[in-house]
Amino acid sequence: MTALFNFQSLLLVILLTICTSTYAHYVFPGIMDRNKDNYLVAPFWKCARVGERLSPYVGLACFVMAASKFMGQW
């Protein structure tokens, strides 16, 4: 089953994209800021902005997803 049809997997993919984009923007800020109007980089730049501005909520969501995955294996 792909992540598009499983809601929990879709949320996990979105959270991982936000976290990865935020980290990439932190490490290479010039590359993402320079190409933020490019149609390939723009979604990742927007995910990086979400990760920077809503970092407590993104962190909490990552913790909840990890806990739900951990508790689902018991």
CSV table of N, CA and C in Angstrom, one decimal:
chain,number,residue,atom,x,y,z
A,1,MET,N,0.8,-1.2,0.0
A,1,MET,CA,0.0,0.0,0.0
A,1,MET,C,0.9,1.2,0.0
A,2,THR,N,0.6,2.2,-0.8
A,2,THR,CA,1.4,3.4,-0.9
A,2,THR,C,1.0,4.4,0.2
A,3,ALA,N,1.8,5.4,0.3
A,3,ALA,CA,1.6,6.4,1.4
A,3,ALA,C,0.4,7.3,1.0
A,4,LEU,N,0.0,7.3,-0.2
A,4,LEU,CA,-1.2,8.1,-0.6
A,4,LEU,C,-2.5,7.5,-0.1
A,5,PHE,N,-2.5,6.2,0.1
A,5,PHE,CA,-3.8,5.6,0.5
A,5,PHE,C,-3.8,5.3,2.0
A,6,ASN,N,-2.7,5.4,2.7
A,6,ASN,CA,-2.7,5.2,4.1
A,6,ASN,C,-2.4,6.5,4.8
A,7,PHE,N,-3.4,7.0,5.6
A,7,PHE,CA,-3.3,8.4,6.1
A,7,PHE,C,-2.1,8.5,7.0
A,8,GLN,N,-1.9,7.6,7.9
A,8,GLN,CA,-0.7,7.7,8.8
A,8,GLN,C,0.6,7.7,8.1
A,9,SER,N,0.7,7.0,7.0
A,9,SER,CA,2.0,7.0,6.2
A,9,SER,C,2.1,8.3,5.5
A,10,LEU,N,1.0,8.9,5.0
A,10,LEU,CA,1.0,10.2,4.3
A,10,LEU,C,1.5,11.3,5.3
A,11,LEU,N,1.0,11.2,6.5
A,11,LEU,CA,1.4,12.2,7.5
A,11,LEU,C,2.9,12.0,7.9
A,12,LEU,N,3.4,10.8,7.9
A,12,LEU,CA,4.8,10.5,8.2
A,12,LEU,C,5.6,11.1,7.1
A,13,VAL,N,5.2,10.9,5.8
A,13,VAL,CA,6.0,11.4,4.7
A,13,VAL,C,6.0,13.0,4.7
A,14,ILE,N,4.9,13.6,5.1
A,14,ILE,CA,4.9,15.1,5.1
A,14,ILE,C,5.8,15.6,6.3
A,15,LEU,N,5.7,14.9,7.4
A,15,LEU,CA,6.6,15.3,8.5
A,15,LEU,C,8.1,15.1,8.2
A,16,LEU,N,8.4,14.0,7.6
A,16,LEU,CA,9.8,13.8,7.2
A,16,LEU,C,10.2,14.8,6.1
A,17,THR,N,9.4,15.2,5.2
A,17,THR,CA,9.7,16.2,4.2
A,17,THR,C,9.9,17.6,4.9
A,18,ILE,N,9.1,17.9,5.8
A,18,ILE,CA,9.3,19.2,6.6
A,18,ILE,C,10.6,19.2,7.3
A,19,CYS,N,10.9,18.1,8.0
A,19,CYS,CA,12.1,18.0,8.8
A,19,CYS,C,13.3,18.0,8.0
A,20,THR,N,13.3,17.3,6.9
A,20,THR,CA,14.5,17.2,6.0
A,20,THR,C,14.7,18.6,5.3
A,21,SER,N,13.6,19.2,4.9
A,21,SER,CA,13.7,20.5,4.2
A,21,SER,C,14.2,21.6,5.2
A,22,THR,N,13.8,21.6,6.4
A,22,THR,CA,14.3,22.5,7.4
A,22,THR,C,15.8,22.3,7.7
A,23,TYR,N,16.2,21.1,7.8
A,23,TYR,CA,17.6,20.8,8.0
A,23,TYR,C,18.4,21.2,6.8
A,24,ALA,N,18.0,20.9,5.6
A,24,ALA,CA,18.7,21.3,4.4
A,24,ALA,C,18.8,22.8,4.3
A,25,HIS,N,17.7,23.5,4.6
A,25,HIS,CA,17.8,25.0,4.6
A,25,HIS,C,18.7,25.5,5.6
A,26,TYR,N,18.8,24.9,6.8
A,26,TYR,CA,19.8,25.3,7.8
A,26,TYR,C,21.2,25.1,7.3
A,27,VAL,N,21.5,24.0,6.7
A,27,VAL,CA,22.9,23.7,6.2
A,27,VAL,C,23.2,24.5,5.0
A,28,PHE,N,22.3,24.6,4.0
A,28,PHE,CA,22.6,25.3,2.7
A,28,PHE,C,21.5,26.4,2.5
A,29,PRO,N,21.6,27.5,3.3
A,29,PRO,CA,20.5,28.5,3.1
A,29,PRO,C,20.5,29.2,1.8
A,30,GLY,N,21.7,29.4,1.2
A,30,GLY,CA,21.8,30.2,0.0
A,30,GLY,C,21.2,29.5,-1.2
A,31,ILE,N,21.4,28.2,-1.3
A,31,ILE,CA,20.8,27.4,-2.4
A,31,ILE,C,19.3,27.5,-2.4
A,32,MET,N,18.7,27.3,-1.3
A,32,MET,CA,17.2,27.2,-1.2
A,32,MET,C,16.6,28.6,-1.4
A,33,ASP,N,17.3,29.6,-0.8
A,33,ASP,CA,16.7,31.0,-0.9
A,33,ASP,C,16.9,31.5,-2.3
A,34,ARG,N,18.0,31.2,-3.0
A,34,ARG,CA,18.2,31.7,-4.3
A,34,ARG,C,17.3,31.0,-5.3
A,35,ASN,N,16.9,29.8,-5.1
A,35,ASN,CA,16.0,29.1,-6.0
A,35,ASN,C,14.6,28.9,-5.5
A,36,LYS,N,14.1,29.8,-4.6
A,36,LYS,CA,12.8,29.6,-4.1
A,36,LYS,C,11.6,29.8,-5.0
A,37,ASP,N,11.9,30.4,-6.2
A,37,ASP,CA,10.9,30.6,-7.2
A,37,ASP,C,10.9,29.5,-8.2
A,38,ASN,N,11.9,28.6,-8.2
A,38,ASN,CA,11.9,27.5,-9.1
A,38,ASN,C,10.8,26.5,-8.7
A,39,TYR,N,10.1,26.0,-9.7
A,39,TYR,CA,9.0,25.1,-9.4
A,39,TYR,C,9.4,23.8,-8.7
A,40,LEU,N,10.7,23.4,-8.8
A,40,LEU,CA,11.1,22.1,-8.2
A,40,LEU,C,11.6,22.4,-6.8
A,41,VAL,N,12.1,23.5,-6.4
A,41,VAL,CA,12.6,23.8,-5.1
A,41,VAL,C,11.6,24.5,-4.2
A,42,ALA,N,10.6,25.2,-4.8
A,42,ALA,CA,9.6,26.0,-4.1
A,42,ALA,C,8.9,25.1,-3.0
A,43,PRO,N,8.4,23.9,-3.3
A,43,PRO,CA,7.7,23.2,-2.2
A,43,PRO,C,8.6,22.9,-1.1
A,44,PHE,N,9.9,22.6,-1.3
A,44,PHE,CA,10.8,22.3,-0.2
A,44,PHE,C,11.2,23.6,0.6
A,45,TRP,N,11.2,24.7,-0.1
A,45,TRP,CA,11.5,26.0,0.6
A,45,TRP,C,10.3,26.3,1.5
A,46,LYS,N,9.1,26.0,1.0
A,46,LYS,CA,7.9,26.3,1.8
A,46,LYS,C,7.8,25.3,3.0
A,47,CYS,N,8.2,24.1,2.8
A,47,CYS,CA,8.3,23.1,3.9
A,47,CYS,C,9.3,23.5,4.9
A,48,ALA,N,10.4,24.1,4.5
A,48,ALA,CA,11.4,24.6,5.4
A,48,ALA,C,10.9,25.8,6.2
A,49,ARG,N,10.1,26.6,5.6
A,49,ARG,CA,9.5,27.8,6.3
A,49,ARG,C,8.5,27.2,7.4
A,50,VAL,N,7.7,26.2,7.0
A,50,VAL,CA,6.8,25.7,8.0
A,50,VAL,C,7.6,25.0,9.2
A,51,GLY,N,8.7,24.4,8.9
A,51,GLY,CA,9.5,23.7,9.9
A,51,GLY,C,10.2,24.8,10.8
A,52,GLU,N,10.6,25.9,10.2
A,52,GLU,CA,11.2,26.9,11.0
A,52,GLU,C,10.2,27.7,11.9
A,53,ARG,N,9.1,28.0,11.4
A,53,ARG,CA,8.1,28.8,12.1
A,53,ARG,C,7.2,28.0,13.1
A,54,LEU,N,7.0,26.8,12.8
A,54,LEU,CA,6.1,25.9,13.6
A,54,LEU,C,6.9,24.8,14.2
A,55,SER,N,8.2,25.0,14.5
A,55,SER,CA,9.0,23.9,15.0
A,55,SER,C,8.5,23.2,16.3
A,56,PRO,N,7.9,23.9,17.3
A,56,PRO,CA,7.4,23.1,18.4
A,56,PRO,C,6.3,22.2,18.0
A,57,TYR,N,5.4,22.6,17.1
A,57,TYR,CA,4.3,21.8,16.7
A,57,TYR,C,4.8,20.6,15.8
A,58,VAL,N,5.8,20.9,15.0
A,58,VAL,CA,6.3,19.8,14.1
A,58,VAL,C,7.1,18.8,15.0
A,59,GLY,N,7.8,19.3,16.0
A,59,GLY,CA,8.5,18.4,16.9
A,59,GLY,C,7.5,17.5,17.7
A,60,LEU,N,6.4,18.1,18.2
A,60,LEU,CA,5.4,17.4,18.9
A,60,LEU,C,4.7,16.3,18.0
A,61,ALA,N,4.5,16.7,16.7
A,61,ALA,CA,3.9,15.8,15.8
A,61,ALA,C,4.8,14.6,15.5
A,62,CYS,N,6.1,14.9,15.4
A,62,CYS,CA,7.1,13.8,15.2
A,62,CYS,C,7.1,12.9,16.4
A,63,PHE,N,7.0,13.4,17.6
A,63,PHE,CA,7.0,12.6,18.8
A,63,PHE,C,5.8,11.8,18.8
A,64,VAL,N,4.6,12.3,18.5
A,64,VAL,CA,3.4,11.6,18.5
A,64,VAL,C,3.4,10.5,17.5
A,65,MET,N,3.9,10.8,16.3
A,65,MET,CA,4.0,9.7,15.2
A,65,MET,C,4.9,8.6,15.7
A,66,ALA,N,6.1,9.0,16.3
A,66,ALA,CA,7.0,7.9,16.7
A,66,ALA,C,6.4,7.1,17.9
A,67,ALA,N,5.7,7.7,18.8
A,67,ALA,CA,5.0,7.0,19.8
A,67,ALA,C,3.9,6.1,19.3
A,68,SER,N,3.2,6.5,18.3
A,68,SER,CA,2.1,5.7,17.7
A,68,SER,C,2.7,4.5,17.0
A,69,LYS,N,3.8,4.7,16.3
A,69,LYS,CA,4.5,3.6,15.6
A,69,LYS,C,5.0,2.6,16.6
A,70,PHE,N,5.6,3.1,17.7
A,70,PHE,CA,6.2,2.3,18.7
A,70,PHE,C,5.1,1.5,19.4
A,71,MET,N,4.0,2.1,19.8
A,71,MET,CA,2.9,1.5,20.5
A,71,MET,C,2.2,0.5,19.6
A,72,GLY,N,2.2,0.7,18.3
A,72,GLY,CA,1.5,-0.1,17.3
A,72,GLY,C,2.2,-1.5,17.2
A,73,GLN,N,3.5,-1.5,17.5
A,73,GLN,CA,4.3,-2.8,17.4
A,73,GLN,C,4.1,-3.7,18.6
A,74,TRP,N,3.5,-3.2,19.7
A,74,TRP,CA,3.4,-4.0,20.9
A,74,TRP,C,2.3,-5.1,20.7
